[in-house]
Coordinates of C-alpha atoms and ligand atoms in Angstrom, one line a residue:
X89 CA 0.7 -8.6 -6.2
X90 CA 2.3 -7.3 -3.0
X91 CA 1.8 -3.6 -3.2
X92 CA 4.0 -3.0 -0.2
X93 CA 6.9 -5.1 -1.5
X94 CA 6.6 -3.5 -4.9
X95 CA 6.4 0.0 -3.5
X96 CA 9.6 -0.5 -1.5
X97 CA 11.4 -1.9 -4.6
X98 CA 10.2 0.9 -6.9
X99 CA 11.2 3.6 -4.4
X100 CA 14.7 2.0 -4.3
X101 CA 14.9 2.1 -8.1
X102 CA 13.9 5.7 -8.2
X103 CA 16.0 6.7 -5.2
X104 CA 13.1 8.2 -3.2
X105 CA 11.6 7.3 0.2
X106 CA 8.7 4.8 0.4
X107 CA 5.8 6.3 2.4
X108 CA 3.1 3.8 3.4
X109 CA 0.1 5.0 5.5
X110 CA -0.4 1.4 6.6
X111 CA 3.2 1.3 8.0
X112 CA 2.8 4.7 9.6
X113 CA -0.4 3.6 11.2
X114 CA 1.1 0.3 12.4
X115 CA 4.1 2.1 13.9
X116 CA 1.7 4.6 15.7
X117 CA -0.2 1.6 17.0
X118 CA 2.9 -0.2 18.2
X119 CA 4.1 2.9 20.0
X120 CA 0.7 3.4 21.5
X121 CA 0.3 7.0 20.4
X122 CA -3.1 8.6 20.4
X123 CA -3.2 8.3 16.6
X124 CA -2.4 4.6 17.0
X125 CA -5.2 4.0 19.5
X126 CA -7.7 5.8 17.3
X127 CA -6.7 3.8 14.3
X128 CA -6.7 0.4 15.9
X129 CA -10.4 -0.4 15.8
X130 CA -10.7 0.7 12.2
X131 CA -7.7 -1.3 11.1
X132 CA -8.8 -4.4 12.9
X133 CA -12.2 -4.3 11.1
X134 CA -10.6 -3.6 7.7
X135 CA -12.2 -0.2 7.6
X136 CA -10.5 3.0 6.5
X137 CA -9.1 5.1 9.4
X138 CA -10.6 8.6 9.4
X139 CA -9.2 10.9 6.7
X140 CA -8.1 13.6 9.2
X141 CA -5.9 11.1 11.1
X142 CA -4.2 9.8 7.9
X143 CA -3.8 13.3 6.5
X144 CA -2.0 14.4 9.7
X145 CA 0.4 11.5 9.3
X146 CA 1.0 12.1 5.6
X147 CA 1.5 15.8 6.1
X148 CA 4.1 15.2 8.8
X149 CA 6.0 12.5 6.8
X150 CA 6.1 14.5 3.6
X151 CA 7.5 17.5 5.5
X152 CA 10.6 15.5 6.4
X153 CA 13.8 16.4 4.6
X154 CA 14.2 13.1 2.7
X155 CA 10.9 13.6 1.0
X156 CA 11.9 16.9 -0.6
X157 CA 13.0 15.2 -3.8
X158 CA 9.9 13.1 -4.3
X159 CA 8.4 9.9 -2.8
X160 CA 6.4 6.8 -3.5
X161 CA 3.1 6.7 -1.7
X162 CA 1.8 3.3 -0.8
X163 CA -1.8 2.8 0.3
X164 CA -2.7 6.5 0.0
X165 CA -5.0 8.1 -1.2
X166 CA -7.7 5.5 -0.4
X167 CA -10.8 7.6 -1.2
X168 CA -11.9 10.7 -3.2
X169 CA -11.5 13.1 -0.2
X170 CA -7.9 11.9 0.4
X171 CA -7.1 12.4 -3.3
X172 CA -8.4 15.9 -3.2
X173 CA -6.5 16.7 0.0
X174 CA -3.3 15.2 -1.5
X175 CA -3.6 17.5 -4.5
X176 CA -4.0 20.5 -2.2
X177 CA -1.0 19.4 0.0
X178 CA 1.2 18.8 -3.0
X179 CA 0.4 22.3 -4.3
X180 CA 1.3 23.8 -1.0
X181 CA 4.7 22.1 -1.1
X182 CA 5.3 22.8 -4.8
X183 CA 4.8 19.3 -6.1
X184 CA 2.3 17.3 -8.1
X185 CA 1.3 13.7 -8.7
X186 CA 3.4 12.3 -11.5
X187 CA 2.0 8.9 -11.9
X188 CA -0.5 6.5 -10.2
X189 CA 0.0 2.7 -10.4
X190 CA -3.1 0.5 -10.2
X191 CA -1.7 -3.0 -9.5
X192 CA -4.4 -5.4 -10.7
X193 CA -5.2 -8.8 -9.1
X194 CA -8.3 -11.0 -8.8
X195 CA -10.2 -11.1 -5.6
X196 CA -9.4 -14.9 -5.2
X197 CA -5.7 -14.2 -5.6
X198 CA -5.8 -11.4 -3.1
X199 CA -7.8 -13.4 -0.5
X200 CA -5.3 -16.3 -0.9
X201 CA -2.4 -14.0 -0.6
X202 CA -3.5 -12.0 2.4
X203 CA -5.3 -14.6 4.4
X204 CA -2.3 -17.0 3.8
X205 CA 0.3 -14.5 5.0
X206 CA 2.1 -15.1 8.3
X207 CA 5.2 -13.4 9.7
X208 CA 7.9 -14.0 12.3
X209 CA 7.6 -11.6 15.3
X210 CA 11.3 -11.9 15.9
X211 CA 12.9 -11.4 12.5
X212 CA 9.9 -10.1 10.5
X213 CA 10.3 -12.7 7.7
X214 CA 7.1 -13.1 5.8
X215 CA 5.6 -16.5 4.7
X216 CA 2.6 -17.6 2.8
X217 CA 0.9 -20.9 3.5
X218 CA 0.1 -21.3 -0.2
X219 CA 3.0 -19.9 -2.0
X220 CA 5.9 -19.7 0.4
X221 CA 5.3 -22.0 3.4
X222 CA 7.8 -22.4 6.3
X223 CA 9.6 -25.8 6.5
X224 CA 7.6 -26.6 9.6
X225 CA 4.0 -25.4 9.8
X226 CA 3.6 -22.3 11.9
X227 CA 7.3 -22.0 12.8
X228 CA 10.0 -19.6 11.4
X229 CA 12.8 -21.3 9.4
X230 CA 15.3 -18.8 10.7
X231 CA 14.8 -18.7 14.5
X232 CA 11.9 -21.2 15.2
X233 CA 9.6 -18.5 16.6
X234 CA 5.9 -19.1 16.3
X235 CA 4.5 -17.3 13.3
X236 CA 1.7 -14.7 13.7
X237 CA -1.0 -13.5 11.3
X238 CA -1.7 -9.7 11.1
X239 CA -5.1 -9.3 12.7
X240 CA -6.4 -7.6 9.6
X241 CA -5.3 -10.6 7.4
X242 CA -8.0 -12.9 9.0
X243 CA -10.2 -14.0 6.1
X244 CA -13.4 -12.1 7.1
X245 CA -11.4 -8.9 7.6
X246 CA -9.7 -9.4 4.2
X247 CA -13.2 -9.7 2.6
X248 CA -14.2 -6.4 4.3
X249 CA -11.0 -4.7 3.1
X250 CA -11.9 -5.8 -0.5
X251 CA -15.4 -4.4 -0.1
X252 CA -14.1 -1.1 1.2
X253 CA -11.6 -1.0 -1.7
X254 CA -14.3 -1.5 -4.2
X255 CA -16.6 1.1 -2.8
X256 CA -14.1 3.8 -1.8
X257 CA -10.7 3.3 -3.5
X258 CA -11.5 1.8 -6.9
X259 CA -13.3 5.0 -8.1
X260 CA -9.8 6.7 -7.9
X261 CA -8.8 4.7 -10.9
X262 CA -11.2 6.7 -13.1
X263 CA -10.2 9.9 -11.2
X264 CA -6.5 9.6 -12.1
X265 CA -7.2 8.0 -15.5
X266 CA -9.2 11.2 -16.4
X267 CA -6.1 13.2 -15.5
X268 CA -3.8 11.1 -17.7
X269 CA -1.8 9.9 -14.7
X270 CA -2.9 6.2 -14.5
X271 CA -0.6 3.2 -15.1
X272 CA -2.4 -0.1 -15.0
X273 CA 0.0 -3.0 -14.2
X274 CA -0.9 -6.8 -14.0
X275 CA -0.1 -7.9 -10.5
X276 CA 0.4 -11.6 -11.2
X277 CA 3.9 -13.1 -11.8
X278 CA 7.4 -13.0 -10.4
X279 CA 8.4 -10.1 -8.1
X280 CA 11.2 -8.7 -10.2
X281 CA 9.2 -8.9 -13.4
X282 CA 6.3 -6.9 -11.8
X283 CA 8.8 -4.3 -10.6
X284 CA 10.0 -3.9 -14.2
X285 CA 6.5 -3.6 -15.4
X286 CA 5.7 -0.9 -12.9
X287 CA 8.9 1.1 -13.7
X288 CA 8.1 0.9 -17.4
X289 CA 4.5 2.0 -16.9
X290 CA 5.5 4.9 -14.7
X291 CA 8.1 6.1 -17.2
X292 CA 5.4 5.9 -19.9
X293 CA 3.0 8.1 -17.9
X294 CA 5.8 10.6 -17.1
X295 CA 6.8 10.8 -20.8
X296 CA 3.1 11.4 -21.8
X297 CA 3.0 14.2 -19.2
X298 CA 6.2 15.9 -20.4
X299 CA 5.0 15.6 -24.1
X300 CA 1.7 17.2 -23.1
X301 CA 3.6 20.0 -21.3
X302 CA 5.9 20.6 -24.2
X303 CA 5.2 23.8 -26.3
Ligands
LIG516 P1 -2.3 -1.4 4.2 O1 -1.0 -1.8 4.9 O2 -2.0 -0.3 3.2 O3 -3.0 -2.6 3.6 O4 -3.2 -0.7 5.3 C1 -3.7 -1.5 6.4 C2 -4.9 -0.8 7.0 O5 -4.5 0.6 7.5 C3 -6.1 -0.5 6.1 O6 -6.9 -1.6 6.0 C4 -6.7 0.7 6.8 O7 -7.5 0.3 7.9 C5 -5.5 1.5 7.3 N1 -5.1 2.5 6.2 C6 -3.9 2.4 5.5 N2 -3.9 3.5 4.6 C7 -5.0 4.2 4.8 C8 -5.5 5.4 4.2 N3 -4.9 6.0 3.2 N4 -6.8 5.8 4.7 C9 -7.4 5.2 5.6 N5 -7.0 4.0 6.2 C10 -5.8 3.5 5.8

């Protein structure tokens, strides 16, 4: 579990930038840009932000120089239209999807993980009331700031995010599987072990791709 944590680690291992649409949207929201203000109500309800907004962000980010040698996308694409647009965008910039990781976890585990997540607004350290609680309830171990919950981690919003995932995002598993690009990885276990599983699964998909491309 922890797609964000894993995406950051895997990007580091492959030496490419980590591009998260959730992070880009939260940054837009924090700096009160027009995009951020449009996205706010969707994010707070656990709904998908409109495709055009997310695509503008992605197009801008992938055009930056550090993305020229590849990147790890986190949280994008989230529906069929975004997957199609990503294909077109990559073709424009002379790239292609190399592998897609489906990190698998049960709904119960996801609800416990997300609705138990709290972070420190001062140092950004992340805690979980179930698996990684602070020494004193609700207070950061490092600097004693009061811990906050992301507004979209409230349990009812998490349940909606799962429903949206099932309806709109899960069909992408079959979409990428049909193209030979899918790596399924069990999301339970220790952080480092999961990173290794992802790396191995991605290499396998890449090898399959290069075998298929060989004369
Ligand atoms: P995440 O950090 O990936 O869990 O994303 C947090 C929230 O940002 C989601 O619940 C959506 O509201 C929004 N979001 C992130 N990525 C996308 C995307 N690709 N398309 C639409 N909305 C997104």
